[in-house]
Amino acid sequence: MPCAAREGSIIDADQNRIASLDVIRGVAVMGILVANMPGFALPAPAYFSPLASGGTGQADLTAWFATFVLIEGKMRGLFTFLFGASMLLVVERAEAAGRSGAAVHFSRMAVLLLIGLAHRYFVWWGDILAHYALVGAIAYLFTRLDARQLLAAGLVALGATLAWNALTWSTLLWAGARSTPAQVETWNNFAWAFGVPPREWTESELLAMRGEWWDQVRWRWAYLESEWSFLKSVGSETLAAMLLGMAAFRSGFLTGEWSRESYRRFALWALAVTFAAYVLLGLNSLRHGFDQRWVFFDSIVATVPFRVLGAAGYSALIILLLRPGGWLTERMGAVGRAAFSNYLGTSLIVTGIFYGWGLGLFGSLSRAQLYAVPPLVWLLMVTWSKPWLDRYRYGPLEWLWRSLSRARLEPLRRAAASGST
């Protein structure tokens, strides 16, 4: 029978939390905001290509290069790692308490899917929660595997991702000739995400995001690919990261059970290899003038193994920096415990800055200027999360997710402290 707490883990006595998971999740939700800033504030193709919007001045290209090397793909990988680990932990604890792990898991995924879809279509197009719910349903099939088996399954899924992305890249290379209507259509479809799309596409997004809330909803319904299409294109990579996160949990890697020297060595070589690869690939995109064929290769195809390796390297580094009981560790752990609330709250705050229902700054700031926003949002995360969790058991949206999943209102307020010490 799986145990509720892992012997040797970095355990927070409050609610039997594993502090390392909370802190890593907190770092991930903060880092994802940096990665997502172009998606919040600029037309969609600018997420990968500075040519699409946001400027190509020295400061803007420096901002693009720095985020590409340090953040892009790795924070999403880190968040997905933690989703897989947390999913396994929830299943284990449910079964240890005599409940059905499958029932608990699938009810959580069903609610997450609905919340994610609402987030995607009514708030911001870049939602990842609905996708996690679909892939999480698949990942449950692997929960009985041991660490080595999970590692092997994750690497197989990663290999499938690399093969699929390489095949997709060959389609883009074929479309590069643009000598037939089919090639032109394929080229323009890729340009929506990786290049400079036809002018009317960008103008339609600018008008919608600067307009009323309903204009934005209609634009998303008209232009976003379906969840099933998104699952087909990136599902194997998401599954790989979840499985590797589950393996990292089962092996004790994510729970602080390795020696400090092992974490130190792993962080050093994993991050060194990852950063070196990203530097070379980023320079390659610059050298080719952000031709979308090379943007796709450098950002999607060639980075597949390094996104996961970088996420694991960051995990090891964060565990090394943990100081149980320290001010920053406590604050970051609280951000991670309320990661669901912080993730969705970030969307409301940042779209309020850039969308027409708020300040309407969409497409108005340069890429370099965008990065003044994340530190302000981080300050809010760090400021509210711990005081809230000192009073309540869960973040507000964590409580909602838990209550809907269990079809009953869960207790939220903490019990009053007893007079004894």
GROMACS .gro file of C-alpha atoms in nm, residues 13 50 61 97 118 137 196 244 250 258 334 344 355 391:
model
   14
   13ALA     CA    1   0.443   1.916   0.916
   50PRO     CA    2   1.005   3.892  -3.282
   61LEU     CA    3   1.611   4.092  -2.928
   97ALA     CA    4  -0.695   0.638   0.285
  118ALA     CA    5  -1.363   2.825  -1.949
  137ALA     CA    6  -0.639   1.102  -1.792
  196VAL     CA    7   0.456   3.667  -3.986
  244LEU     CA    8   0.921   1.174  -1.612
  250ARG     CA    9   0.898   0.772  -0.730
  258TRP     CA   10   1.909   1.235  -0.305
  334ALA     CA   11   0.289   2.911  -0.029
  344LEU     CA   12  -0.563   3.175  -1.313
  355TYR     CA   13  -0.711   4.369  -2.308
  391ARG     CA   14  -0.588   3.125   0.768
   0.00000   0.00000   0.00000
